[in-house]
Short mmCIF file of C-alpha atoms in Angstrom, two decimals:
data_model
loop_
_atom_site.label_atom_id
_atom_site.label_comp_id
_atom_site.label_asym_id
_atom_site.label_seq_id
_atom_site.Cartn_x
_atom_site.Cartn_y
_atom_site.Cartn_z
CA UNK A 1 -0.01 0.04 -0.13
CA UNK A 2 1.22 3.60 -0.92
CA UNK A 3 2.11 6.01 1.81
CA UNK A 4 3.26 9.50 2.18
CA UNK A 5 6.94 8.93 2.11
CA UNK A 6 9.73 10.82 4.00
CA UNK A 7 10.71 12.24 0.63
CA UNK A 8 7.29 13.52 0.11
CA UNK A 9 7.14 14.86 3.44
CA UNK A 10 10.34 16.93 2.80
CA UNK A 11 9.04 18.11 -0.42
CA UNK A 12 5.86 19.43 1.24
CA UNK A 13 8.01 21.17 3.93
CA UNK A 14 10.11 22.68 1.15
CA UNK A 15 7.10 24.01 -0.69
CA UNK A 16 5.70 25.44 2.51
CA UNK A 17 8.94 27.26 3.09
CA UNK A 18 9.36 28.66 -0.37
CA UNK A 19 5.79 30.09 -0.35
CA UNK A 20 6.59 32.14 2.64
CA UNK A 21 9.93 33.76 2.70
CA UNK A 22 9.10 35.59 5.93
CA UNK A 23 7.35 34.25 9.08
CA UNK A 24 3.57 34.61 8.85
CA UNK A 25 1.70 35.68 11.75
CA UNK A 26 -1.00 33.20 11.08
CA UNK A 27 1.29 30.12 11.44
CA UNK A 28 1.32 27.86 14.34
CA UNK A 29 3.20 25.04 15.89
CA UNK A 30 1.39 21.65 15.25
CA UNK A 31 0.02 20.18 18.46
CA UNK A 32 2.29 17.66 20.20
CA UNK A 33 -0.65 16.13 22.11
CA UNK A 34 -3.90 14.60 21.49
CA UNK A 35 -6.69 15.87 23.97
CA UNK A 36 -8.98 13.12 25.00
CA UNK A 37 -10.90 14.84 27.68
CA UNK A 38 -11.43 18.24 29.28
CA UNK A 39 -7.96 18.16 30.94
CA UNK A 40 -5.29 20.32 29.47
CA UNK A 41 -3.23 18.87 26.56
CA UNK A 42 -0.82 16.32 27.42
CA UNK A 43 2.16 14.62 25.42
CA UNK A 44 0.96 11.86 22.96
CA UNK A 45 2.20 9.01 21.26
CA UNK A 46 1.11 10.58 17.95
CA UNK A 47 3.79 12.49 15.75
CA UNK A 48 4.84 16.00 16.66
CA UNK A 49 4.87 17.99 13.17
CA UNK A 50 7.24 20.65 12.36
CA UNK A 51 5.71 24.10 12.40
CA UNK A 52 6.09 24.57 8.77
CA UNK A 53 4.50 21.27 7.93
CA UNK A 54 1.89 21.79 5.04
CA UNK A 55 -1.17 20.20 6.44
CA UNK A 56 -3.37 20.96 3.50
CA UNK A 57 -1.01 19.39 1.08
CA UNK A 58 -0.60 16.41 3.41
CA UNK A 59 -4.40 15.83 3.62
CA UNK A 60 -4.62 16.22 -0.11
CA UNK A 61 -2.11 13.43 -0.73
CA UNK A 62 -3.24 11.16 1.95
CA UNK A 63 -6.80 11.15 0.57
CA UNK A 64 -5.47 10.10 -2.74
CA UNK A 65 -3.21 7.34 -1.49
CA UNK A 66 -3.90 3.45 -1.65
CA UNK A 67 -4.14 2.99 2.14
CA UNK A 68 -7.02 5.51 2.46
CA UNK A 69 -10.82 4.99 1.92
CA UNK A 70 -13.64 7.28 2.59
CA UNK A 71 -16.22 5.92 0.28
CA UNK A 72 -16.86 2.28 1.45
CA UNK A 73 -15.96 -1.03 -0.07
CA UNK A 74 -18.93 -1.95 -2.18
CA UNK A 75 -21.06 -3.41 0.58
CA UNK A 76 -23.44 -0.65 0.99
CA UNK A 77 -26.67 -2.28 0.23
CA UNK A 78 -26.06 -5.15 2.73
CA UNK A 79 -24.75 -3.11 5.59
CA UNK A 80 -27.68 -0.55 5.17
CA UNK A 81 -30.00 -3.64 5.50
CA UNK A 82 -28.23 -4.82 8.62
CA UNK A 83 -28.53 -1.30 10.05
CA UNK A 84 -32.09 -1.21 9.24
CA UNK A 85 -32.77 -4.40 11.20
CA UNK A 86 -30.83 -3.17 14.08
CA UNK A 87 -31.79 0.46 14.37
CA UNK A 88 -35.26 1.19 12.90
CA UNK A 89 -38.51 1.22 14.83
CA UNK A 90 -42.13 0.29 14.30
CA UNK A 91 -43.23 2.99 16.85
CA UNK A 92 -41.34 5.76 15.00
CA UNK A 93 -42.86 4.41 11.59
CA UNK A 94 -46.36 4.63 13.18
CA UNK A 95 -45.65 8.25 14.18
CA UNK A 96 -44.40 9.23 10.83
CA UNK A 97 -47.31 7.53 8.95
CA UNK A 98 -49.74 9.60 11.10
CA UNK A 99 -48.21 13.05 10.76
CA UNK A 100 -45.77 12.74 13.72
CA UNK A 101 -48.43 12.31 16.27
CA UNK A 102 -50.26 9.33 17.75
CA UNK A 103 -51.85 8.07 20.86
CA UNK A 104 -51.14 4.79 22.64
CA UNK A 105 -53.79 4.52 25.52
CA UNK A 106 -53.42 7.42 27.82
CA UNK A 107 -50.07 8.54 26.13
CA UNK A 108 -50.14 10.94 23.14
CA UNK A 109 -46.63 11.29 21.50
CA UNK A 110 -45.74 14.30 19.33
CA UNK A 111 -42.57 13.63 17.38
CA UNK A 112 -40.45 16.57 16.22
CA UNK A 113 -40.39 17.19 12.40
CA UNK A 114 -36.59 16.53 12.29
CA UNK A 115 -34.89 14.18 14.61
CA UNK A 116 -32.50 11.27 14.90
CA UNK A 117 -29.87 9.92 12.60
CA UNK A 118 -28.72 12.60 10.20
CA UNK A 119 -27.07 11.72 6.79
CA UNK A 120 -23.47 12.19 8.15
CA UNK A 121 -23.93 9.80 10.97
CA UNK A 122 -25.78 7.14 9.02
CA UNK A 123 -22.83 7.35 6.52
CA UNK A 124 -20.17 7.14 9.20
CA UNK A 125 -21.71 4.05 10.75
CA UNK A 126 -22.44 2.35 7.51
CA UNK A 127 -18.75 2.74 6.36
CA UNK A 128 -17.60 1.33 9.75
CA UNK A 129 -19.81 -1.61 9.21
CA UNK A 130 -18.46 -2.00 5.59
CA UNK A 131 -14.86 -1.98 7.02
CA UNK A 132 -15.60 -4.83 9.25
CA UNK A 133 -17.09 -6.94 6.36
CA UNK A 134 -14.21 -5.98 4.08
CA UNK A 135 -11.54 -6.76 6.74
CA UNK A 136 -13.11 -9.93 8.58
CA UNK A 137 -9.67 -10.90 10.07
CA UNK A 138 -7.81 -7.88 10.51
CA UNK A 139 -7.48 -5.85 13.82
CA UNK A 140 -9.74 -2.77 13.42
CA UNK A 141 -9.23 0.27 15.68
CA UNK A 142 -11.04 3.56 15.93
CA UNK A 143 -9.55 6.81 17.09
CA UNK A 144 -12.57 7.90 19.15
CA UNK A 145 -16.08 7.02 19.28
CA UNK A 146 -17.71 6.70 15.89
CA UNK A 147 -20.61 8.98 17.15
CA UNK A 148 -21.77 9.91 20.51
CA UNK A 149 -24.35 7.22 21.04
CA UNK A 150 -23.65 4.28 23.47
CA UNK A 151 -25.83 1.74 21.55
CA UNK A 152 -24.04 2.10 18.32
CA UNK A 153 -20.73 2.36 19.96
CA UNK A 154 -21.43 -0.98 21.85
CA UNK A 155 -22.53 -2.57 18.62
CA UNK A 156 -19.07 -1.58 16.96
CA UNK A 157 -17.28 -2.98 20.05
CA UNK A 158 -19.27 -6.23 19.81
CA UNK A 159 -18.06 -6.33 16.18
CA UNK A 160 -14.47 -6.30 17.25
CA UNK A 161 -13.72 -2.49 16.50
CA UNK A 162 -11.50 -1.52 19.32
CA UNK A 163 -10.73 1.81 20.84
CA UNK A 164 -7.21 3.08 20.80
CA UNK A 165 -6.21 2.74 24.47
CA UNK A 166 -5.94 5.87 26.52
CA UNK A 167 -3.85 6.26 29.59
CA UNK A 168 -4.03 9.36 31.69
CA UNK A 169 -5.41 11.31 28.60
CA UNK A 170 -2.64 9.98 26.29
CA UNK A 171 -3.69 7.71 23.30
CA UNK A 172 -1.25 4.81 22.82
CA UNK A 173 -0.66 4.50 19.15
CA UNK A 174 2.15 2.06 19.77
CA UNK A 175 -0.48 -0.72 19.84
CA UNK A 176 -1.25 -0.16 16.15
CA UNK A 177 0.84 -2.17 13.64
CA UNK A 178 1.29 -2.25 9.99
CA UNK A 179 -1.64 -3.97 8.16
CA UNK A 180 -4.17 -2.99 10.84
CA UNK A 181 -7.39 -0.98 9.91
CA UNK A 182 -8.10 2.43 11.64
CA UNK A 183 -11.30 4.09 11.41
CA UNK A 184 -11.61 7.86 11.68
CA UNK A 185 -14.80 8.73 13.30
CA UNK A 186 -17.63 11.14 12.10
CA UNK A 187 -16.08 13.95 14.09
CA UNK A 188 -12.66 13.56 12.11
CA UNK A 189 -9.35 13.19 13.61
CA UNK A 190 -6.49 15.71 14.37
CA UNK A 191 -3.83 16.02 11.63
CA UNK A 192 -1.03 14.71 13.78
CA UNK A 193 -3.12 11.53 14.40
CA UNK A 194 -3.59 11.04 10.61
CA UNK A 195 0.13 11.61 9.93
CA UNK A 196 1.04 8.96 12.70
CA UNK A 197 -1.36 6.52 11.19
CA UNK A 198 -0.06 7.02 7.66
CA UNK A 199 3.56 6.62 8.78
CA UNK A 200 2.49 3.22 10.30
CA UNK A 201 1.19 2.15 6.82
CA UNK A 202 -2.19 1.07 8.12
CA UNK A 203 -5.48 1.06 6.22
CA UNK A 204 -7.14 4.23 7.10
CA UNK A 205 -11.02 4.30 6.75
CA UNK A 206 -12.20 7.85 7.04
CA UNK A 207 -15.80 8.32 8.03
CA UNK A 208 -15.49 12.19 8.79
CA UNK A 209 -18.64 14.05 8.10
CA UNK A 210 -18.39 16.25 5.07
CA UNK A 211 -19.74 19.24 7.12
CA UNK A 212 -16.85 18.78 9.43
CA UNK A 213 -14.30 18.76 6.66
CA UNK A 214 -16.05 21.88 5.29
CA UNK A 215 -15.06 23.72 8.52
CA UNK A 216 -11.37 22.53 8.08
CA UNK A 217 -11.32 24.09 4.67
CA UNK A 218 -12.63 27.32 6.27
CA UNK A 219 -10.01 27.56 8.84
CA UNK A 220 -7.32 26.80 6.26
CA UNK A 221 -8.67 29.76 4.35
CA UNK A 222 -8.28 31.73 7.46
CA UNK A 223 -4.77 30.68 7.94
CA UNK A 224 -3.92 31.38 4.31
CA UNK A 225 -5.21 34.94 4.60
CA UNK A 226 -3.46 35.49 8.03
CA UNK A 227 -6.62 35.55 9.98
CA UNK A 228 -6.94 34.11 13.41
CA UNK A 229 -9.89 31.61 13.70
CA UNK A 230 -12.37 32.15 16.50
CA UNK A 231 -13.95 28.75 16.77
CA UNK A 232 -17.17 28.50 18.52
CA UNK A 233 -17.00 25.13 20.10
CA UNK A 234 -15.90 22.93 23.10
CA UNK A 235 -12.20 22.94 23.20
CA UNK A 236 -12.21 19.17 24.41
CA UNK A 237 -14.69 17.92 21.89
CA UNK A 238 -13.15 15.56 19.31
CA UNK A 239 -14.48 17.75 16.31
CA UNK A 240 -13.18 20.89 17.67
CA UNK A 241 -9.68 19.28 18.46
CA UNK A 242 -9.46 18.09 14.83
CA UNK A 243 -10.49 21.55 13.49
CA UNK A 244 -8.05 23.40 15.65
CA UNK A 245 -5.27 21.01 14.34
CA UNK A 246 -5.79 22.27 10.74
CA UNK A 247 -6.13 26.04 11.88
CA UNK A 248 -3.20 28.67 12.05
CA UNK A 249 -3.77 30.81 15.07
CA UNK A 250 -6.99 30.17 17.02
CA UNK A 251 -9.03 30.71 20.10
CA UNK A 252 -11.96 28.62 20.98
CA UNK A 253 -15.05 30.12 22.80
CA UNK A 254 -17.52 27.94 24.19
CA UNK A 255 -20.51 30.43 24.50
CA UNK A 256 -21.45 34.17 24.20
CA UNK A 257 -19.95 34.96 27.52
CA UNK A 258 -16.54 33.94 26.36
CA UNK A 259 -16.86 35.54 22.99
CA UNK A 260 -17.97 38.66 24.85
CA UNK A 261 -14.73 38.49 26.94
CA UNK A 262 -12.56 38.06 23.59
CA UNK A 263 -14.37 41.14 22.01
CA UNK A 264 -14.00 43.24 25.16
CA UNK A 265 -10.26 42.40 25.16
CA UNK A 266 -10.05 43.54 21.44
CA UNK A 267 -11.62 46.80 22.27
CA UNK A 268 -9.40 47.41 25.46
CA UNK A 269 -12.24 47.00 27.86
CA UNK A 270 -14.56 49.48 26.16
CA UNK A 271 -17.33 46.88 25.26
CA UNK A 272 -18.56 45.68 28.77
CA UNK A 273 -15.46 45.74 31.00
CA UNK A 274 -15.54 41.80 31.11
CA UNK A 275 -11.90 41.31 30.06
CA UNK A 276 -8.65 41.81 32.00
CA UNK A 277 -5.07 41.69 31.46
CA UNK A 278 -3.00 39.76 28.82
CA UNK A 279 -1.85 37.31 31.58
CA UNK A 280 -5.46 36.71 32.66
CA UNK A 281 -6.68 36.27 28.99
CA UNK A 282 -3.98 33.54 28.52
CA UNK A 283 -4.89 31.75 31.71
CA UNK A 284 -8.63 31.85 30.91
CA UNK A 285 -8.14 30.43 27.45
CA UNK A 286 -4.92 28.26 28.29
CA UNK A 287 -6.45 25.03 26.83
CA UNK A 288 -8.29 26.77 24.04
CA UNK A 289 -5.66 28.67 22.13
CA UNK A 290 -2.97 27.91 19.54
CA UNK A 291 0.58 27.57 20.94
CA UNK A 292 2.34 30.89 21.44
CA UNK A 293 -0.83 32.72 21.03
CA UNK A 294 -0.51 36.47 21.80
CA UNK A 295 -3.98 38.12 22.21
CA UNK A 296 -2.18 41.70 21.67
CA UNK A 297 -1.10 40.61 18.11
CA UNK A 298 -3.30 37.74 17.16
CA UNK A 299 -6.72 39.37 17.28
CA UNK A 300 -6.09 42.15 14.68
CA UNK A 301 -7.57 39.96 11.82
CA UNK A 302 -10.12 37.21 12.72
CA UNK A 303 -12.49 34.90 11.08
CA UNK A 304 -15.49 32.80 12.49
CA UNK A 305 -15.59 29.06 12.41
CA UNK A 306 -17.77 26.61 14.54
CA UNK A 307 -18.17 23.16 15.85
CA UNK A 308 -20.96 21.94 13.59
CA UNK A 309 -23.12 20.81 16.57
CA UNK A 310 -23.35 24.02 18.44
CA UNK A 311 -26.51 25.96 18.95
CA UNK A 312 -27.06 27.72 15.51
CA UNK A 313 -28.50 31.03 17.14
CA UNK A 314 -25.46 31.44 19.43
CA UNK A 315 -22.99 30.95 16.53
CA UNK A 316 -24.88 33.50 14.57
CA UNK A 317 -24.91 35.85 17.48
CA UNK A 318 -21.24 35.37 18.13
CA UNK A 319 -20.52 36.06 14.50
CA UNK A 320 -22.46 39.40 14.73
CA UNK A 321 -20.72 40.41 18.03
CA UNK A 322 -17.28 39.82 16.57
CA UNK A 323 -18.13 41.67 13.34
CA UNK A 324 -19.40 44.75 15.29
CA UNK A 325 -16.38 44.64 17.29
CA UNK A 326 -14.16 44.82 14.30
CA UNK A 327 -16.14 47.56 12.85
CA UNK A 328 -15.99 49.65 15.96
CA UNK A 329 -12.19 49.18 16.21
CA UNK A 330 -11.05 49.49 12.56
CA UNK A 331 -14.00 51.40 10.87
CA UNK A 332 -16.41 50.35 8.15
CA UNK A 333 -14.01 51.17 5.43
CA UNK A 334 -11.36 48.60 6.78
CA UNK A 335 -13.73 45.91 8.12
CA UNK A 336 -13.16 43.45 5.24
CA UNK A 337 -9.43 43.50 5.91
CA UNK A 338 -10.06 42.55 9.50
CA UNK A 339 -13.08 40.16 9.58
CA UNK A 340 -14.27 37.15 7.47
CA UNK A 341 -17.25 34.91 8.15
CA UNK A 342 -18.72 32.08 6.25
CA UNK A 343 -21.72 29.71 7.19
CA UNK A 344 -20.56 26.50 8.51
CA UNK A 345 -23.62 25.50 10.50
CA UNK A 346 -24.50 21.88 9.73
CA UNK A 347 -27.94 21.55 7.97
CA UNK A 348 -28.81 18.57 10.17
CA UNK A 349 -27.99 20.42 13.37
CA UNK A 350 -30.01 23.53 12.22
CA UNK A 351 -32.96 21.40 11.18
CA UNK A 352 -33.25 19.51 14.52
CA UNK A 353 -32.99 22.76 16.45
CA UNK A 354 -35.61 24.36 14.17
CA UNK A 355 -37.77 21.33 14.88
CA UNK A 356 -37.30 21.56 18.54
CA UNK A 357 -38.27 25.24 18.66
CA UNK A 358 -41.40 24.29 16.96
CA UNK A 359 -42.18 21.31 19.21
CA UNK A 360 -41.88 23.56 22.36
CA UNK A 361 -44.69 25.73 20.86
CA UNK A 362 -47.05 22.60 20.80
CA UNK A 363 -49.18 21.67 23.76
CA UNK A 364 -47.17 19.04 25.53
CA UNK A 365 -46.76 18.15 29.20
CA UNK A 366 -43.14 17.24 28.93
CA UNK A 367 -40.34 16.69 26.57
CA UNK A 368 -38.09 13.71 26.17
CA UNK A 369 -34.75 14.41 24.54
CA UNK A 370 -33.04 11.15 23.62
CA UNK A 371 -29.33 10.93 22.76
CA UNK A 372 -25.99 10.26 24.08
CA UNK A 373 -25.00 12.26 27.28
CA UNK A 374 -21.74 13.25 25.62
CA UNK A 375 -23.49 14.43 22.46
CA UNK A 376 -23.10 18.16 21.82
CA UNK A 377 -25.93 18.43 19.50
CA UNK A 378 -28.31 16.71 21.76
CA UNK A 379 -27.26 19.04 24.62
CA UNK A 380 -28.42 21.93 22.70
CA UNK A 381 -31.83 20.38 21.91
CA UNK A 382 -32.15 19.89 25.75
CA UNK A 383 -31.19 23.48 26.13
CA UNK A 384 -33.99 24.65 23.91
CA UNK A 385 -36.43 22.51 26.02
CA UNK A 386 -35.23 24.04 29.28
CA UNK A 387 -35.43 27.42 27.97
CA UNK A 388 -38.94 26.98 26.97
CA UNK A 389 -39.99 26.30 30.58
CA UNK A 390 -41.47 22.71 29.67
CA UNK A 391 -40.06 19.95 31.86
CA UNK A 392 -37.46 18.42 29.57
CA UNK A 393 -35.64 15.11 30.29
CA UNK A 394 -32.52 14.17 28.40
CA UNK A 395 -31.71 10.53 28.63
CA UNK A 396 -29.26 8.47 26.64
CA UNK A 397 -31.24 5.07 26.69
CA UNK A 398 -34.34 3.47 28.33
CA UNK A 399 -32.27 2.20 31.32
CA UNK A 400 -32.62 5.76 32.77
CA UNK A 401 -36.21 5.15 33.37
CA UNK A 402 -37.38 3.05 36.31
CA UNK A 403 -37.73 1.26 38.50
CA UNK A 404 -41.31 2.58 38.72
CA UNK A 405 -41.99 6.26 37.97
CA UNK A 406 -38.48 7.34 38.41
CA UNK A 407 -36.11 8.81 35.94
CA UNK A 408 -32.23 9.80 35.92
CA UNK A 409 -31.65 12.62 33.23
CA UNK A 410 -29.20 15.28 32.56
CA UNK A 411 -29.46 19.07 32.19
CA UNK A 412 -27.99 20.68 29.10
CA UNK A 413 -24.82 21.81 31.15
CA UNK A 414 -24.30 18.18 32.31
CA UNK A 415 -25.82 18.09 35.95
CA UNK A 416 -27.28 14.64 36.68
CA UNK A 417 -30.79 14.69 38.19
CA UNK A 418 -32.92 11.84 39.80
CA UNK A 419 -36.55 12.44 39.82
CA UNK A 420 -39.55 10.44 41.39
CA UNK A 421 -42.98 10.66 39.76
CA UNK A 422 -41.76 12.48 36.73
CA UNK A 423 -44.78 11.30 34.59
CA UNK A 424 -48.00 13.10 35.69
CA UNK A 425 -50.95 10.88 36.39
CA UNK A 426 -53.82 10.52 33.89
CA UNK A 427 -53.59 11.04 30.06
CA UNK A 428 -50.56 12.90 28.97
CA UNK A 429 -48.91 14.41 25.88
CA UNK A 430 -45.21 13.99 25.48
CA UNK A 431 -43.06 15.78 22.99
CA UNK A 432 -40.11 13.66 21.66
CA UNK A 433 -36.91 14.45 19.82
CA UNK A 434 -33.62 12.81 19.48
CA UNK A 435 -30.11 13.77 18.68
CA UNK A 436 -28.43 13.26 15.32
CA UNK A 437 -26.51 10.22 16.59
CA UNK A 438 -29.61 8.46 17.97
CA UNK A 439 -31.05 5.46 16.38
CA UNK A 440 -34.85 5.26 16.15
CA UNK A 441 -34.85 1.87 17.98
CA UNK A 442 -33.45 3.68 21.06
CA UNK A 443 -36.34 6.15 21.03
CA UNK A 444 -38.73 3.26 20.78
CA UNK A 445 -37.29 1.39 23.85
CA UNK A 446 -37.60 4.69 25.80
CA UNK A 447 -41.29 5.12 24.68
CA UNK A 448 -42.02 1.41 25.78
CA UNK A 449 -40.75 2.10 29.32
CA UNK A 450 -43.17 5.31 29.32
CA UNK A 451 -46.08 3.01 28.15
CA UNK A 452 -45.27 0.47 30.73
CA UNK A 453 -45.30 3.07 33.65
CA UNK A 454 -48.89 4.23 32.35
CA UNK A 455 -50.12 0.68 32.05
CA UNK A 456 -49.17 -0.11 35.61
CA UNK A 457 -50.94 3.14 36.61
CA UNK A 458 -54.15 1.82 34.87
CA UNK A 459 -53.85 -1.45 36.72
CA UNK A 460 -53.54 0.17 40.00
CA UNK A 461 -56.65 2.27 39.43
CA UNK A 462 -58.53 -0.72 38.36
#
């Protein structure tokens, strides 16, 4: 199998050097660590790349090499049939056949217009299934969870797809050997991980969602134009880690509050006074900035990018805030030289959030949000529910319901809550939605638990 050779790597470095005779402010040192959780970056078994390494050229050549696949192996029909058997739901089909609303005994269910598996997730899982069929005997690894859903991840584990071991936040790539197969998840993988895997001459199966790679292209444009990327995302999320690895200079902001802090710093405290000194800025964002980031130099030219699963409205508001900040500092006539923005909000994320906004307008007694507890897009569906004032319960599977009329659920910011008698007595109307990584079968299993609680209630009354 062909690899990116040492000679090619040298050629890429030479090309990068010749295209920039003087140091560019937008350049950055490639990460020497792989962040696996919310802890600060740590040393990693993956390669530490030269600061001038041409990441775009590397990815271009990798995707055209013989040891790389992102289109599957010709088993699409049969793997989709298998996924249909494992993940589809008669309950969801009944709802869809009846205008997304149906009544079972005392329980009326209203299903959001857009919910569940998105195209990118289905594609990623299907290609992973194909990889197992194509390589029945080979060892198959995956760099992170394929998607943020425990049911699907357990299924891949049962198929013999192994997680790369992590010890104290450090991925151990030494376990991977030539001839192994490595799956890159729907969130993508950092460029240093891709380089390490390519050097090991393994078969790379890339299931990265095209919407994610679209953001990578965007931050590469920022870098080329000498803009710092302000990334709306969660710095420890796999997707944002991957996106940051392709950026030049960057700062990651989780929410409007952090964006406000950055903008206040740009204006020297004249926005709302929320920022402080350079040292305190660097401390606040120490896990969310590029190496050698200098807020006094690197916030003169900025571009907006985002983790594709963030709340659409917040991303838009952050973009407007940053644009107004640069207009205020540099004037309308110079704005285009200091600010760029393109829409990188995932269609599926947007559709599910729009459907959730519509669902909370309906007359429902409560809302069930079904999806992995580490799923960013699902957390924002829960956030919309909470902001509406309707009791909203975010659970990852049916095991969170029971015994009896009891539920364990999470709030959008991650707090775990246990509640008794969460289902009101008598006839109820429940709004239901699910995250983009959630199979319909999981939603069905949740609803069956609800139906059973109401059945037991009727038996007690009788």
